[in-house]
XYZ file of C-alpha atoms in Angstrom:
404
model
C -255.961 50.732 -15.508
C -254.828 54.116 -14.224
C -255.329 52.923 -10.646
C -253.186 49.845 -11.301
C -250.428 51.931 -12.865
C -250.537 54.376 -9.990
C -250.308 51.524 -7.496
C -247.357 49.983 -9.321
C -245.574 53.325 -9.477
C -246.014 53.891 -5.744
C -245.010 50.309 -4.953
C -241.778 50.471 -6.936
C -240.981 53.968 -5.669
C -241.436 52.772 -2.085
C -239.402 49.624 -2.723
C -236.586 51.633 -4.304
C -236.559 54.016 -1.339
C -236.229 51.140 1.113
C -233.531 49.564 -1.023
C -231.553 52.801 -1.301
C -231.610 53.233 2.474
C -229.637 50.008 2.958
C -226.442 51.942 2.134
C -226.501 53.338 5.657
C -228.484 55.853 7.621
C -229.676 59.446 7.094
C -226.804 60.675 9.288
C -224.141 58.127 8.240
C -224.032 56.983 4.626
C -221.638 54.916 2.527
C -221.056 56.514 -0.881
C -219.306 55.141 -3.969
C -217.862 56.089 -7.344
C -217.558 53.383 -9.992
C -215.637 53.153 -13.291
C -218.018 53.177 -16.238
C -218.205 49.954 -18.257
C -217.556 47.785 -15.179
C -219.792 45.571 -13.032
C -218.698 47.183 -9.761
C -221.756 49.394 -9.283
C -223.954 48.777 -6.240
C -227.504 50.052 -6.898
C -228.188 50.463 -3.172
C -225.208 52.807 -2.673
C -225.539 56.386 -3.895
C -222.870 57.849 -6.134
C -220.561 60.646 -4.977
C -221.710 63.026 -7.717
C -225.289 62.949 -6.397
C -224.284 63.224 -2.741
C -221.752 66.009 -3.331
C -224.313 68.100 -5.229
C -226.893 67.558 -2.505
C -224.478 68.636 0.216
C -223.036 71.661 -1.594
C -226.422 72.867 -2.839
C -227.672 72.692 0.755
C -224.852 74.820 2.184
C -226.136 77.917 3.967
C -223.145 79.490 5.740
C -219.829 77.779 5.070
C -218.099 75.279 2.824
C -214.584 74.163 3.811
C -212.799 72.014 1.222
C -209.404 70.331 1.610
C -208.213 68.291 -1.352
C -205.043 66.738 -2.722
C -205.741 68.632 -5.960
C -208.575 69.806 -8.214
C -208.664 68.582 -11.817
C -211.742 69.531 -13.794
C -212.664 68.881 -17.425
C -215.470 70.730 -19.143
C -218.398 68.477 -19.905
C -217.474 65.915 -17.244
C -219.472 65.431 -14.043
C -217.054 67.322 -11.780
C -218.040 70.422 -13.761
C -221.427 70.256 -11.970
C -219.632 70.243 -8.618
C -217.501 73.270 -9.477
C -220.596 75.131 -10.659
C -222.394 74.224 -7.420
C -219.469 75.642 -5.395
C -219.603 78.874 -7.417
C -223.366 79.146 -6.901
C -222.944 78.573 -3.180
C -220.503 81.482 -3.056
C -222.877 83.609 -5.121
C -225.623 83.117 -2.525
C -223.288 84.208 0.286
C -221.742 80.941 1.495
C -218.182 81.472 2.746
C -215.988 79.000 0.811
C -212.430 78.101 1.821
C -210.332 75.774 -0.319
C -206.988 74.166 0.537
C -204.975 72.099 -1.948
C -201.539 70.501 -1.867
C -198.807 72.913 -2.976
C -196.962 70.391 -5.150
C -200.065 69.166 -6.961
C -201.225 72.744 -7.465
C -198.295 73.212 -9.845
C -199.789 70.480 -12.045
C -203.439 71.508 -11.732
C -203.660 75.270 -11.004
C -206.492 76.296 -13.339
C -209.659 75.429 -11.392
C -208.192 76.482 -8.042
C -207.170 79.856 -9.466
C -210.565 80.303 -11.076
C -212.429 79.527 -7.854
C -210.078 81.664 -5.757
C -210.754 84.703 -7.908
C -214.474 84.707 -7.113
C -216.275 86.627 -4.384
C -216.707 84.661 -1.140
C -214.123 82.029 -2.161
C -210.618 81.968 -0.673
C -208.046 79.425 -1.823
C -204.675 78.474 -0.372
C -202.041 75.812 -0.929
C -200.354 73.919 1.872
C -196.830 72.545 1.579
C -196.605 69.432 3.734
C -193.212 68.838 2.182
C -191.886 71.771 4.193
C -194.098 71.027 7.175
C -193.680 67.273 7.554
C -191.866 65.858 4.526
C -195.001 64.692 2.691
C -198.095 66.053 0.956
C -201.646 67.128 1.772
C -203.360 63.895 0.692
C -206.728 64.078 2.506
C -209.947 64.429 0.522
C -212.898 65.958 2.350
C -215.274 68.881 2.620
C -217.400 70.223 5.462
C -220.776 71.945 5.078
C -221.961 74.486 7.667
C -219.732 72.809 10.291
C -222.475 70.179 10.571
C -221.744 67.470 8.018
C -218.686 66.086 6.258
C -217.836 63.974 3.250
C -214.551 62.096 3.582
C -213.224 59.296 1.399
C -210.846 58.191 -1.311
C -212.340 60.439 -4.000
C -210.080 63.252 -5.180
C -211.681 66.375 -6.644
C -210.889 64.924 -10.059
C -213.291 64.301 -12.931
C -211.720 60.861 -13.324
C -212.538 59.921 -9.722
C -216.254 60.184 -10.413
C -216.450 58.153 -13.632
C -213.280 56.107 -14.168
C -212.065 55.057 -10.692
C -213.550 52.870 -7.958
C -213.821 54.966 -4.791
C -215.588 54.840 -1.421
C -216.443 57.587 1.026
C -218.722 58.480 3.922
C -221.206 61.270 4.441
C -221.490 61.975 8.177
C -223.902 64.268 10.027
C -222.828 64.472 13.667
C -221.820 67.912 14.816
C -219.427 66.915 17.622
C -217.525 64.537 15.344
C -217.514 67.034 12.494
C -215.832 69.493 14.858
C -212.806 67.173 14.981
C -212.381 67.451 11.224
C -213.142 71.187 11.303
C -210.297 71.647 13.783
C -207.968 69.814 11.383
C -209.104 72.072 8.562
C -208.575 75.247 10.594
C -205.108 74.084 11.613
C -204.162 73.481 7.976
C -205.771 76.749 6.896
C -203.615 78.657 9.367
C -200.458 76.720 8.471
C -201.056 77.304 4.762
C -200.698 81.047 5.225
C -196.921 80.760 5.715
C -196.117 77.028 5.343
C -193.610 77.535 8.138
C -193.270 74.610 10.559
C -192.118 76.949 13.330
C -195.690 78.333 13.360
C -197.137 74.938 14.362
C -197.127 75.570 18.164
C -199.020 78.803 17.567
C -201.948 77.026 15.886
C -201.875 73.480 17.310
C -203.841 73.560 20.554
C -204.112 70.270 22.499
C -207.698 69.109 22.725
C -209.566 66.078 24.021
C -212.578 64.911 22.028
C -215.462 62.881 23.405
C -214.911 59.994 21.004
C -216.082 57.392 20.355
C -219.372 58.887 19.232
C -222.614 56.921 19.283
C -225.503 57.267 16.865
C -228.674 55.445 17.931
C -230.304 54.505 14.648
C -233.083 52.370 16.121
C -233.925 50.442 19.295
C -231.574 47.575 18.423
C -229.162 49.344 16.094
C -226.365 51.678 17.147
C -223.334 52.980 15.299
C -220.139 53.780 17.218
C -217.303 55.647 15.518
C -214.018 57.419 16.160
C -212.492 60.029 13.798
C -208.811 59.512 12.958
C -206.113 61.472 11.137
C -202.419 61.737 10.252
C -199.597 62.680 10.414
C -198.461 62.250 13.973
C -197.416 65.594 15.431
C -200.091 67.520 13.506
C -203.138 66.432 15.517
C -204.971 68.347 18.274
C -205.544 64.985 19.990
C -202.637 62.494 19.565
C -204.962 59.554 20.350
C -206.686 60.145 17.002
C -203.600 59.105 15.020
C -204.512 56.681 12.218
C -201.747 54.105 12.609
C -202.410 52.826 16.165
C -206.172 52.932 15.598
C -205.776 50.780 12.484
C -203.450 48.343 14.262
C -205.913 47.937 17.159
C -208.674 47.245 14.655
C -206.605 44.557 12.905
C -205.526 43.025 16.216
C -209.183 42.651 17.158
C -210.074 40.499 14.141
C -211.258 36.985 14.992
C -212.475 35.449 11.720
C -212.132 37.702 8.645
C -209.908 40.616 7.703
C -210.540 42.262 4.333
C -208.351 45.154 3.153
C -208.250 47.239 0.000
C -205.724 49.954 -0.870
C -204.240 51.601 -3.920
C -200.812 50.609 -2.640
C -199.250 48.426 0.041
C -195.532 48.722 0.585
C -193.471 47.270 3.395
C -189.766 47.916 3.423
C -187.310 46.797 6.105
C -187.641 50.059 8.012
C -191.442 49.854 8.362
C -193.313 46.644 9.197
C -196.087 47.886 11.506
C -199.042 46.989 9.254
C -197.326 43.931 7.833
C -196.682 42.598 11.331
C -200.337 43.159 12.271
C -201.561 41.179 9.254
C -199.167 38.347 10.033
C -200.328 38.260 13.665
C -203.922 38.005 12.481
C -203.124 35.162 10.100
C -201.169 33.313 12.806
C -204.213 33.266 15.106
C -206.353 31.817 12.301
C -207.946 34.935 10.806
C -208.618 34.720 7.060
C -206.811 37.713 5.539
C -207.673 39.005 2.051
C -205.912 42.017 0.540
C -206.623 43.792 -2.763
C -204.166 46.328 -4.196
C -204.261 48.170 -7.504
C -202.065 46.963 -10.335
C -199.962 50.117 -9.934
C -197.749 47.940 -7.727
C -196.907 45.575 -10.575
C -193.232 45.714 -11.463
C -192.383 47.946 -8.454
C -190.529 47.423 -5.182
C -193.840 46.847 -3.430
C -194.384 43.674 -5.434
C -191.775 41.838 -3.357
C -193.577 42.644 -0.095
C -196.895 41.524 -1.560
C -195.417 38.226 -2.741
C -193.906 37.651 0.698
C -197.340 38.039 2.265
C -198.806 35.372 -0.025
C -196.430 32.812 1.494
C -198.084 33.182 4.916
C -200.868 30.651 5.643
C -204.333 32.298 5.797
C -203.245 35.298 3.672
C -204.299 35.823 0.054
C -203.437 38.905 -1.999
C -204.866 40.002 -5.349
C -204.051 42.637 -7.919
C -207.010 44.633 -9.212
C -206.856 45.315 -12.955
C -209.617 47.564 -14.335
C -209.913 47.366 -18.161
C -209.284 50.460 -20.246
C -212.255 52.555 -21.306
C -213.698 51.852 -24.752
C -213.183 55.523 -25.607
C -209.419 55.254 -25.210
C -206.626 55.498 -22.665
C -207.143 57.857 -19.699
C -204.115 58.779 -17.627
C -204.204 58.167 -13.863
C -207.506 56.314 -14.113
C -209.139 52.911 -14.605
C -208.216 51.531 -11.190
C -209.560 50.757 -7.726
C -208.506 53.570 -5.398
C -210.547 52.562 -2.309
C -208.864 52.600 1.105
C -210.609 50.544 3.773
C -210.332 47.622 6.196
C -213.262 45.423 7.291
C -212.994 43.258 10.420
C -215.378 40.323 10.921
C -218.005 42.107 8.809
C -218.933 44.354 11.731
C -216.118 46.902 12.218
C -214.127 48.909 9.695
C -211.704 51.714 9.012
C -212.202 53.876 5.937
C -209.971 56.779 5.007
C -207.648 58.567 2.624
C -204.326 56.822 3.431
C -202.593 54.062 1.556
C -200.877 51.250 3.466
C -197.442 52.848 3.465
C -195.372 54.528 6.173
C -195.314 58.042 4.724
C -199.105 58.329 4.796
C -199.070 58.097 8.591
C -195.856 59.954 9.449
C -195.411 62.691 6.834
C -198.702 63.262 5.036
C -202.064 64.802 5.935
C -204.785 62.149 5.826
C -208.131 61.506 7.493
C -209.991 58.362 8.444
C -212.641 56.890 10.686
C -213.049 53.681 12.710
C -216.620 52.379 12.835
C -218.472 49.618 14.677
C -221.790 48.788 13.002
C -223.039 45.497 11.613
C -225.227 46.989 8.883
C -222.583 49.138 7.181
C -219.795 46.682 8.021
C -221.680 43.919 6.198
C -222.357 46.253 3.276
C -218.696 47.242 3.028
C -217.637 43.595 3.157
C -220.079 42.900 0.311
C -218.455 45.683 -1.732
C -215.072 44.094 -1.055
C -216.213 40.601 -2.025
C -217.712 41.934 -5.246
C -214.224 43.027 -6.248
C -212.528 39.962 -4.759
C -214.730 37.482 -6.644
C -215.213 39.676 -9.710
C -213.587 39.658 -13.139
C -210.978 42.353 -12.396
C -208.797 40.684 -9.735
C -206.040 38.075 -9.975
C -204.186 36.194 -7.240
C -200.599 37.277 -6.723
C -198.240 34.322 -6.955
C -194.677 34.333 -5.684
C -193.081 32.861 -8.796
C -194.902 35.041 -11.327
C -193.245 37.985 -13.074
C -195.581 40.963 -13.449
C -195.266 43.719 -16.015
C -195.766 47.293 -14.925
C -198.923 48.786 -16.383
C -198.988 52.279 -17.809
C -200.995 54.681 -15.649
C -199.266 58.040 -16.060
C -199.450 60.709 -18.723
C -198.860 59.788 -22.335
C-alpha cells in the first residue's frame, strides 16, 4: 500500500510540474493575479505573489523597483512582499525604489517606511513636470539579470481583487534595456527638472529583437518597448509604432484587453489600426473594464461596434462578498494577441497620454506557445460570466470604483 501511495504521489507531482510549465519557460514566464471569488484563475499560470517572493528572496546584489504607487495593508498578501524587500536590504541587497510623485501624496506610508531603512533608497518622479503625465510603469529588476513587468501595481488589491497579467523575463541583454530606463528615471527623479534630460539620456542602439531557443523546434523572439516618446535611449523602442505594426500584421484574429480605450478626435492611431484590421477581414475582439461606462470613452467604444468584424465587451467583476473595495474588482490587464502567435503585453492603456506623456513599459513577443496561452486567457474572459457586449443603443450607468 505504501508503494502504491508513493507512486501516486510521484505521478501527480510530476504531472503537476509538467502542467505548471505550460505557462511559459524557465526564462520567460506568463504570470497572473486573479480576483478572489471569480472563475478567472488558470491553474497552469503561477500567481504574482509566488513569483514576486521567489524573485525578491533570490536577490543577491540589487533590487530596482519602479512603480506607479505602493499601497500596502497589514495582513494582506502584499505585506509578504514588503517584508521580503526589507529582508533583502537586511542581507545587503542595494534597493532603489521610484514611485510617481502625484500618487505618493495619496500613498506615502510604505514608501517612507522602506526609504528609512538601511540599504533602501526611495525617490519620487514627477512626470507631470517632465512630460505632462505620470510614472505609470510597474516593474522591478533583480541583480540586473531578470525583470518582472506587467499590469500589477504594488497594491494589495492587485494581488487578490484585480485581474492582472505580467511577465517574468531572464535575459540579461534585454533586461539591460529596462535597467537603462530605470537609471534614466532614477537620475531624473533627483531634480525632476526636464532641462536635465540631455545630461542623462544617452542615445543607444540595442540588439533587439532577442531570441531565446527553448528547444530544437521552439524559439521565442521578443522586443522590449517603452514610452513616452522623447524619454527613450533608443527611439525605435517606442510603444505606439510597435503596437501599430503588430496590429497591422494580423491576418485572422486580433484580441485586445485594456482597462480603458479612449479615442477622441485628436487621436485615432489605435482606432484606425483596428478599423484597418477589420476591413481586411480580421476578427477583432476588445474587452475594456466597466470603468468606461457612462464616460466619454463610451461613445468611441460604441462607434467601434458598428464596424463589421469588430465586437467590444465591457468586463464587470462582481463585488467581493466581504464588502465594497475601492479601486478594485476589475480586469486591469493590458495586452494584444495577434493570430494566437504574437502579442504585446505592457503597462499602458489604449489612450494617447500613455504613449506621449507617461512612463510605461511593454514587450512585443513572437511565440506560439505563450501566444496560444494568452489567447486562452483572453477567451476565458470573453466567453465567461463577467463580460457583456456593448451595444450602440444601450445607455450604461457609471459604476462606482473610487473611494467611499
